[in-house]
CSV table of C-alpha atoms and ligand atoms in Angstrom, one decimal:
chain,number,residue,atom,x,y,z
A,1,UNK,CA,-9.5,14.7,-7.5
A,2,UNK,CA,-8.1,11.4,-6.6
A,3,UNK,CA,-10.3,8.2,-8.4
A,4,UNK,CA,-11.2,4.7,-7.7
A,5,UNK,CA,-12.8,3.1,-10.4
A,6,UNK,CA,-14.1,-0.8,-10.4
A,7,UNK,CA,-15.4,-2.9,-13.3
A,8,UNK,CA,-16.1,-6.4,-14.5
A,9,UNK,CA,-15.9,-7.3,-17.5
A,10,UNK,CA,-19.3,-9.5,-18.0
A,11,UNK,CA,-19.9,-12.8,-18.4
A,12,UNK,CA,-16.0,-13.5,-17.8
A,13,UNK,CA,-13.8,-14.7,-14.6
A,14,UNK,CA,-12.3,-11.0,-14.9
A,15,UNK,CA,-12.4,-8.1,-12.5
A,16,UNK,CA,-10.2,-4.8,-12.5
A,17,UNK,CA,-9.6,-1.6,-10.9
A,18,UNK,CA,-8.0,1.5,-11.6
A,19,UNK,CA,-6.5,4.1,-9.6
A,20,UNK,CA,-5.3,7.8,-10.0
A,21,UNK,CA,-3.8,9.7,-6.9
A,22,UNK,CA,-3.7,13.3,-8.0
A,23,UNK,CA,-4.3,15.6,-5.1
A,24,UNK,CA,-4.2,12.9,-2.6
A,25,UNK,CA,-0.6,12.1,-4.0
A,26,UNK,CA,0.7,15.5,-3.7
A,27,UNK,CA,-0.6,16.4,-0.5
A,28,UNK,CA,1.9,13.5,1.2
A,29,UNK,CA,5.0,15.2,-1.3
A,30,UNK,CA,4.0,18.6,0.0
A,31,UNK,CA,4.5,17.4,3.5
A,32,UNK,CA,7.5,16.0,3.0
A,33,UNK,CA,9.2,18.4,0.9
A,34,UNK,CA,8.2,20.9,3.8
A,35,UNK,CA,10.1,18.7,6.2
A,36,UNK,CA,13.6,20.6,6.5
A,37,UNK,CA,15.0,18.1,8.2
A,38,UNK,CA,14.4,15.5,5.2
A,39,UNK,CA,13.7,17.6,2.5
A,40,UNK,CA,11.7,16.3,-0.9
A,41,UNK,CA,12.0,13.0,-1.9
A,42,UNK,CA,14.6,12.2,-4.4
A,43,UNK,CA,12.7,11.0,-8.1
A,44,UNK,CA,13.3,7.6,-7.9
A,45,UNK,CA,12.5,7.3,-4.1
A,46,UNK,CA,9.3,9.1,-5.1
A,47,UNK,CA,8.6,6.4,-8.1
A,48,UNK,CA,8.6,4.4,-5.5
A,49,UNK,CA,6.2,5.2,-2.5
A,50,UNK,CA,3.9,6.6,-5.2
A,51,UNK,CA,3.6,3.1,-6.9
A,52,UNK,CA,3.4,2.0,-3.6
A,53,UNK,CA,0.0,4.2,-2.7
A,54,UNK,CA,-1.7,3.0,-5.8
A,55,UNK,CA,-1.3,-0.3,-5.2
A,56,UNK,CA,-1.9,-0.2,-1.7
A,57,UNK,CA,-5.6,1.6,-2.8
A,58,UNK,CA,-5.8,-1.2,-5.2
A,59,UNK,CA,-5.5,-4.3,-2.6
A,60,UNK,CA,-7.4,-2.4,0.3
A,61,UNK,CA,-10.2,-1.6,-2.6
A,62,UNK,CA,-9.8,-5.9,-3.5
A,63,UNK,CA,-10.8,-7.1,-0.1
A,64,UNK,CA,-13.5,-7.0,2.1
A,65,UNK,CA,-12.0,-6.3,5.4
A,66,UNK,CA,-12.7,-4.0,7.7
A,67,UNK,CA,-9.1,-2.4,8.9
A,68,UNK,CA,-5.9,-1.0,7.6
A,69,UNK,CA,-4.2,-2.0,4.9
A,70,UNK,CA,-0.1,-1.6,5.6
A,71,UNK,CA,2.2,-2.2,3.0
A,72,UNK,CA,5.4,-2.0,3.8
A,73,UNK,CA,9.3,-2.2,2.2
A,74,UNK,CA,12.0,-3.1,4.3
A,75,UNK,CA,15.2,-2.4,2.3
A,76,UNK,CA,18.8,-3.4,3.2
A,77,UNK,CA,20.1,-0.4,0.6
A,78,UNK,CA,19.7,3.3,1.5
A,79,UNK,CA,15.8,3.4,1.6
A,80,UNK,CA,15.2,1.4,4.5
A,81,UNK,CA,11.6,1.9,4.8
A,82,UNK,CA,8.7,3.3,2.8
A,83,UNK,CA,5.3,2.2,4.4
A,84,UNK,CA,1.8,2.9,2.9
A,85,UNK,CA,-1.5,2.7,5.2
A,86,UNK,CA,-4.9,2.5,3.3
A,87,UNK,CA,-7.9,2.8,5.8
A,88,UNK,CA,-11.5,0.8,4.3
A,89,UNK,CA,-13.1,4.2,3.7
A,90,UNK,CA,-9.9,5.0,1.4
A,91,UNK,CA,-8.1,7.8,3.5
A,92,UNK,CA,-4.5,7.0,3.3
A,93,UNK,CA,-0.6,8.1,4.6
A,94,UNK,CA,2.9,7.1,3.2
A,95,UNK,CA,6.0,7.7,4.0
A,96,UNK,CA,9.7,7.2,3.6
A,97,UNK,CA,12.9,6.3,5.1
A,98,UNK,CA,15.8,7.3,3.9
A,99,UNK,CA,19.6,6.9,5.0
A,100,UNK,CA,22.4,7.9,2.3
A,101,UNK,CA,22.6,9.0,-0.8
A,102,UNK,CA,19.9,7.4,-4.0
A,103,UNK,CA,21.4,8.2,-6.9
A,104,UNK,CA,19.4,10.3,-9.8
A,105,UNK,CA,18.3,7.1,-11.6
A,106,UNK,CA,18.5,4.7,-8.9
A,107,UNK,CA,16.9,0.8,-9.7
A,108,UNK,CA,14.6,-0.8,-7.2
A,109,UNK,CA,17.1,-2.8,-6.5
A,110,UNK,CA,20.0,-0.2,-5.8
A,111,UNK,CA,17.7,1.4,-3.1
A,112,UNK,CA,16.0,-1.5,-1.1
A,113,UNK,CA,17.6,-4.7,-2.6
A,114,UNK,CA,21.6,-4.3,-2.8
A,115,UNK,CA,22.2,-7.5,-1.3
A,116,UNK,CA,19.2,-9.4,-2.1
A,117,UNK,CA,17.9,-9.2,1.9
A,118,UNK,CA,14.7,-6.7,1.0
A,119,UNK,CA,11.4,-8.1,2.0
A,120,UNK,CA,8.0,-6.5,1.1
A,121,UNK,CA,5.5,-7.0,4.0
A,122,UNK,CA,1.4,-7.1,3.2
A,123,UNK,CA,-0.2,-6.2,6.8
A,124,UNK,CA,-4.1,-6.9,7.5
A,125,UNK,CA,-4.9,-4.9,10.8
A,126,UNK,CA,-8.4,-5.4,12.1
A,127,UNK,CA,-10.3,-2.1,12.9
A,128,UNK,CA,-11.1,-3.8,16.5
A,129,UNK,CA,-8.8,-6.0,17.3
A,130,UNK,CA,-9.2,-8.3,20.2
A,131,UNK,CA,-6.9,-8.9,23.0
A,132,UNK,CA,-3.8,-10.8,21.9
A,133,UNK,CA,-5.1,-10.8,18.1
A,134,UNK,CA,-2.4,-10.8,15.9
A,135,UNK,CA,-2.7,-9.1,12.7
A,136,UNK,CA,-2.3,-11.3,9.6
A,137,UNK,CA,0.8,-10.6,8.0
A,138,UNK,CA,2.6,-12.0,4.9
A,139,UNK,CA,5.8,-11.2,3.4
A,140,UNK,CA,7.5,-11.6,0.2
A,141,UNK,CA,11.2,-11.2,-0.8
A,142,UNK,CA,12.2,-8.8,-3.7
A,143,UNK,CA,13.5,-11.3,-6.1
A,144,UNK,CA,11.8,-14.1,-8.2
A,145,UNK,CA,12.0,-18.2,-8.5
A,146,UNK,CA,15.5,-18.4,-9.8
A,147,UNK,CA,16.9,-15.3,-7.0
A,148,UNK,CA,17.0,-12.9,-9.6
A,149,UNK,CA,16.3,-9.0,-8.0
A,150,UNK,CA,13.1,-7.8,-9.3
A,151,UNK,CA,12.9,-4.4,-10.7
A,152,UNK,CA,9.4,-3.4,-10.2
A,153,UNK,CA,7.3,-3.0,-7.1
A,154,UNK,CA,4.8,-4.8,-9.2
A,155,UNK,CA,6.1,-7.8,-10.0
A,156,UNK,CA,6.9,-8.2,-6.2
A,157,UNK,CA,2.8,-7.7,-5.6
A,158,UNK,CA,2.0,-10.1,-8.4
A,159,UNK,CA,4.1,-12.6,-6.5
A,160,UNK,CA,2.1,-12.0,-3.2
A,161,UNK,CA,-1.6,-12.3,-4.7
A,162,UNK,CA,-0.4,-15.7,-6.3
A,163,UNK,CA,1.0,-16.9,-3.0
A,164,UNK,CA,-1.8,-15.7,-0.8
A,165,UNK,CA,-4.9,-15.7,-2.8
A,166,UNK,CA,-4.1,-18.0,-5.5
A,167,UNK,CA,-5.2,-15.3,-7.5
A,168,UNK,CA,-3.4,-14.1,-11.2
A,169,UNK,CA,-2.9,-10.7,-11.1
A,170,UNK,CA,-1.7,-7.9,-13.2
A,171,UNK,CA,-0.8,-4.9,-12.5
A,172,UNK,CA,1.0,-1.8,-13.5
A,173,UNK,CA,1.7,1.2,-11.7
A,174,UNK,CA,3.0,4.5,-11.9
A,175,UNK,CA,4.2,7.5,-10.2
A,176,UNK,CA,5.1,11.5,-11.1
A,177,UNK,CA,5.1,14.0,-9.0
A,178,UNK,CA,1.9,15.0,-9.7
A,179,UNK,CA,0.0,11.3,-10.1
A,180,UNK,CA,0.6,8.3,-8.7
A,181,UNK,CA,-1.8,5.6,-10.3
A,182,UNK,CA,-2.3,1.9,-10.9
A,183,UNK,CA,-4.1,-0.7,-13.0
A,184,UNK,CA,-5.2,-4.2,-11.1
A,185,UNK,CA,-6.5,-7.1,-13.1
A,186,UNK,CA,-7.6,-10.4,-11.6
A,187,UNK,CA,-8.9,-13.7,-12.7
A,188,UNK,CA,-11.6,-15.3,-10.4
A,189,UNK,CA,-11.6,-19.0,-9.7
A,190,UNK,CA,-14.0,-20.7,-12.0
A,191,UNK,CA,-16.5,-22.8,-10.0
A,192,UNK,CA,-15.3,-26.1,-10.0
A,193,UNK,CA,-11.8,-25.3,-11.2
A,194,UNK,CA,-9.9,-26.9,-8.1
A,195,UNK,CA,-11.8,-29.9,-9.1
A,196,UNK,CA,-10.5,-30.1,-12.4
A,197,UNK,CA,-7.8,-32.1,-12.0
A,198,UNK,CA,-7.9,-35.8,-13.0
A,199,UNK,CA,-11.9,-35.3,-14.6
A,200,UNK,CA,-12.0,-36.6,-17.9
A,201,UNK,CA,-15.1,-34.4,-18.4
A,202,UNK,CA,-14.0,-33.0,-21.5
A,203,UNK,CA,-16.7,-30.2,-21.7
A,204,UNK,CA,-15.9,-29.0,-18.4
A,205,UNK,CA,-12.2,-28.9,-19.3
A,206,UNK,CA,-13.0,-26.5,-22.8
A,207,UNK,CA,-15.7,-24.1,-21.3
A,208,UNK,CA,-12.7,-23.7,-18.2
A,209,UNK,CA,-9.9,-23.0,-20.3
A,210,UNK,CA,-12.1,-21.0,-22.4
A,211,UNK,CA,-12.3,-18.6,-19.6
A,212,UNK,CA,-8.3,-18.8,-18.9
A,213,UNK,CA,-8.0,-17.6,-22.2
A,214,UNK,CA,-10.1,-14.7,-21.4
A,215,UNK,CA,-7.8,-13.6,-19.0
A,216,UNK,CA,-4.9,-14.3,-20.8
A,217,UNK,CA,-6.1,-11.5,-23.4
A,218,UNK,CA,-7.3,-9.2,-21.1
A,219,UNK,CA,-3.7,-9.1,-19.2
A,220,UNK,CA,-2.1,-8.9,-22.6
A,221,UNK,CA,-4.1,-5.7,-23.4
A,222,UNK,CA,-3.7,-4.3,-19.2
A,223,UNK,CA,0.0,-5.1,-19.5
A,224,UNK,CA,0.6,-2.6,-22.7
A,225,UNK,CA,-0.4,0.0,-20.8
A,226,UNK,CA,2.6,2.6,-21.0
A,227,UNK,CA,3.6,4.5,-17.8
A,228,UNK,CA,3.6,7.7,-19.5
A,229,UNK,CA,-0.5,6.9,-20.8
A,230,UNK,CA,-0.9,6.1,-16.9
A,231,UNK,CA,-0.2,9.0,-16.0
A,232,UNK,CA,-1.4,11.1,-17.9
A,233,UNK,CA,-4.5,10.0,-19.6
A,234,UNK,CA,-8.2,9.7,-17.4
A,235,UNK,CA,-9.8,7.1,-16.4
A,236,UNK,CA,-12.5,6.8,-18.9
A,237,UNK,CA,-10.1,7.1,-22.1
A,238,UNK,CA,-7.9,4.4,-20.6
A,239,UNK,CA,-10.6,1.8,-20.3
A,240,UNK,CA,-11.7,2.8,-23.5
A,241,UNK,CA,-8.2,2.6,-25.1
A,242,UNK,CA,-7.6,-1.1,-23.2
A,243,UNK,CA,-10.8,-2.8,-23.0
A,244,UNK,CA,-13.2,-1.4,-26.2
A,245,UNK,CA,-13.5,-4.7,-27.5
A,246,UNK,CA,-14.7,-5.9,-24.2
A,247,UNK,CA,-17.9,-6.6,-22.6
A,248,UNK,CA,-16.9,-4.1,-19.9
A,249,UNK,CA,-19.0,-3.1,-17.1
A,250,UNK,CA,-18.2,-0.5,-14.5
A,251,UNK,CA,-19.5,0.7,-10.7
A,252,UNK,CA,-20.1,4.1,-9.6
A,253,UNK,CA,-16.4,5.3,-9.3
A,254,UNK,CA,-14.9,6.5,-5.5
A,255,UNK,CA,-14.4,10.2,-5.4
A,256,UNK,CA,-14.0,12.7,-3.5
A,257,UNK,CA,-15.7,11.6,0.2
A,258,UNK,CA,-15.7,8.5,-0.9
A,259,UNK,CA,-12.3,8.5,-3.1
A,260,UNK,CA,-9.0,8.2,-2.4
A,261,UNK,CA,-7.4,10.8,-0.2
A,262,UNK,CA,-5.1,11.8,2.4
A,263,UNK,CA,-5.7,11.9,5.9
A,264,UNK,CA,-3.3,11.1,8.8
A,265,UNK,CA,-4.2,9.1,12.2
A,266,UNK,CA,-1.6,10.5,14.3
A,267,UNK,CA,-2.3,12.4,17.8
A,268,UNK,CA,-0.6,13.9,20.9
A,269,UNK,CA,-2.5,10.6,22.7
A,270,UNK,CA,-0.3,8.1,20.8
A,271,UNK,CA,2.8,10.5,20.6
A,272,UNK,CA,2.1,10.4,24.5
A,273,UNK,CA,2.1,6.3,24.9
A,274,UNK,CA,5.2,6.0,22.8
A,275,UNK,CA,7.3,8.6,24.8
A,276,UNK,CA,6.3,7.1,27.6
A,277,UNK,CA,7.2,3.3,26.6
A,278,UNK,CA,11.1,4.4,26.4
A,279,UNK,CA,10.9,4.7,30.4
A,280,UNK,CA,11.3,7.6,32.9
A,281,UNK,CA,14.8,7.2,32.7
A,282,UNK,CA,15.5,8.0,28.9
A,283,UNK,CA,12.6,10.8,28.9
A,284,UNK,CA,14.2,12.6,32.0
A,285,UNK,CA,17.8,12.3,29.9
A,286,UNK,CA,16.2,13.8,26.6
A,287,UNK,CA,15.0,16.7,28.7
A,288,UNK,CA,18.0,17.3,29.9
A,289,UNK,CA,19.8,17.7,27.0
A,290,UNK,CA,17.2,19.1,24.8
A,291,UNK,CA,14.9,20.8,27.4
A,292,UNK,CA,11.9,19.1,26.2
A,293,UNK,CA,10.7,16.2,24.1
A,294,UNK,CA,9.8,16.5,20.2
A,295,UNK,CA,8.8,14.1,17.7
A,296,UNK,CA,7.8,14.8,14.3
A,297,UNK,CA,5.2,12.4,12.5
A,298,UNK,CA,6.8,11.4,9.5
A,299,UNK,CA,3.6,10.4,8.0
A,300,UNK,CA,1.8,14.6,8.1
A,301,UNK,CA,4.9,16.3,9.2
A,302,UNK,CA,3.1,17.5,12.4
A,303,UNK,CA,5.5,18.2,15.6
A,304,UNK,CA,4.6,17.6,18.6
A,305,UNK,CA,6.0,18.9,22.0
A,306,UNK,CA,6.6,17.5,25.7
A,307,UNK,CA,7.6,20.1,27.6
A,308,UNK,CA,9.1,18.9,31.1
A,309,UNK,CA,5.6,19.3,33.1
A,310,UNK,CA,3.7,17.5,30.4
A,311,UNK,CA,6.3,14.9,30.0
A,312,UNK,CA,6.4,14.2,33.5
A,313,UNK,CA,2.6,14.0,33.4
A,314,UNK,CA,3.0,10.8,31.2
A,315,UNK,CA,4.2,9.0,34.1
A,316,UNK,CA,1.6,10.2,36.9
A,317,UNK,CA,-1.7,11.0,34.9
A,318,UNK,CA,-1.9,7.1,33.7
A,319,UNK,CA,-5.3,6.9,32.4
A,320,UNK,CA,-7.1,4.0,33.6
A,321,UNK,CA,-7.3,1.6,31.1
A,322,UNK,CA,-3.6,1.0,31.1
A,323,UNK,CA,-2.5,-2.1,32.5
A,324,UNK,CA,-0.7,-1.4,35.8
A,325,UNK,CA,2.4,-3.6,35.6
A,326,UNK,CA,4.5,-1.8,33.0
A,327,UNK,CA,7.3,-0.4,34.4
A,328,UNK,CA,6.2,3.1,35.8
A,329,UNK,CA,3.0,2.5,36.0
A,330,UNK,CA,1.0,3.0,38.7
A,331,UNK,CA,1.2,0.4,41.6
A,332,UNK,CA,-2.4,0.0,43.1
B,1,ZN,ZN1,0.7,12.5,11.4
């Protein structure tokens, strides 16, 4: 079953997380690779979206927010999108775009990067969002300080949780076709810390970079973590094997109900607002060509289908709460 597992380690500025997407992972590559339009995903494609999900679990699990999660690639190489969606309660959906060919060992780079123009987007969405809320979005490119192209989806995530919290982060991830899992550790601002600068108090100054030190070695231990020990190895004997020496403490891990695991939002309600927002117009052209509409969720794979009466139902049978001045709305 697919894992969460938190810890401290006490007495230091130092939390962590780790995550293993077993079933929950191959769920979403069941659904795709049952897709016969798209087919599996190619390996490296699937590296990707899978180290995607774990860190995804990981931020959603970092902050206390109540709402989605969205992390999303926007490449300008043949994968032009892979988006991951982590609810609070830890249910999450992924999913792929792909146009052309990736080849077998395809870098990060060579499928959402070629020309340097591939941005990674963090998304915050409240749960209840307020009229004309925004959700908070930031976005990083996918190369460092001096332009050069990263080559892990990590490093590209380290860079965000500096920018945005201020936070140092490390984290590795992994992903098989069977697991896709990830290792998060962050140092916590030391009380007083922002203050430092320009204090002669000399104490102050040893006891805080005392505690910087302390993360220093714990990311020095997190970072050699191998992929291959990642992936294969539990939860329990990686801590073990990373952190023995350290005063580790851990929280009841997330699993099962409360874990990680797949679930998809989709539902002929939504699939019904977005036919209906390309316009009577397009919708009648679609049926005449195809005799119906059908769109596929690329998330769960489900189809679902508009035949002519129930399309032309989206027009008429407006439920109330839509506002009447979009065009084909009802005119009171
Ligand atoms: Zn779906």
């Amino acid at each position: 079953m697919s894992e969460l597992h938190k810890f401290i380690f006490e007495g230091l500025p130092v939390r962590g997380m780790l995550v293993r997407l077993t079933d929950a992972w191959q769920d979403i590559l069941a659904r795709r690779a049952a897709n016969t339009e798209t087919g599996a995903y190619p390996a490296p494609v699937r590296q990707l979206l899978g180290e995607m999900a774990a860190a995804g679990v990981l931020m959603q699990g970092n902050i206390k927010f109540n709402g989605a999660l969205v992390l999303q690639i926007f490449g300008d190489g043949p994968v032009k999108l892979g988006v991951v969606e982590v609810q609070p309660d830890l249910s999450l959906r992924a999913t792929c775009t792909q146009v052309g060919e990736v080849a077998p060992n395809a870098s990060l780079s060579q499928m959402v990067n070629v020309n340097n123009e591939g941005r990674c987007a963090i998304t915050l969405d409240p749960q209840d969002r307020l009229p004309g809320q925004q959700p908070y979005q930031g976005v990083v490119p996918l190369f460092g300080d001096q332009g050069e192209k990263l080559e892990n989806i990590s490093e590209v995530l380290e860079h965000y949780m500096l920018q945005s919290e201020q936070l140092d982060t490390v984290l590795v991830l992994a992903a098989d076709d069977k697991v896709a899992a990830g290792l998060l550790i962050q140092r916590l601002p030391v009380e007083g810390e922002d203050n430092l600068a320009g204090k002669t108090d000399s104490l102050m100054r040893e006891s805080v970079l005392g505690k910087s030190e302390d993360f220093s070695r714990i990311a020095i231990l997190s970072k050699s973590l191998k992929r291959d020990e990642l992936l294969t190895l539990d939860a329990e004997t990686i801590l073990h094997r990373l952190y023995w020496e350290e005063p580790l403490a851990r929280f009841e891990p997330f699993i099962g109900e409360t874990g990680p695991r797949f679930a998809c939002r989709c539902n002929r309600e939504r699939v019904g607002r977005m036919i209906r927002s390309l316009g009577t117009e397009e919708v009648e052209g679609i049926i005449a060509e195809q005799g119906q509409v059908e769109v596929g969720c690329d998330f769960c794979g489900a189809q679902y289908r508009f035949d002519p009466v129930d399309a032309a139902g989206l027009f008429t049978g407006l439920p109330a709460d839509l506002p009447t001045n979009v065009p084909g709305g009802p005119v009171h």
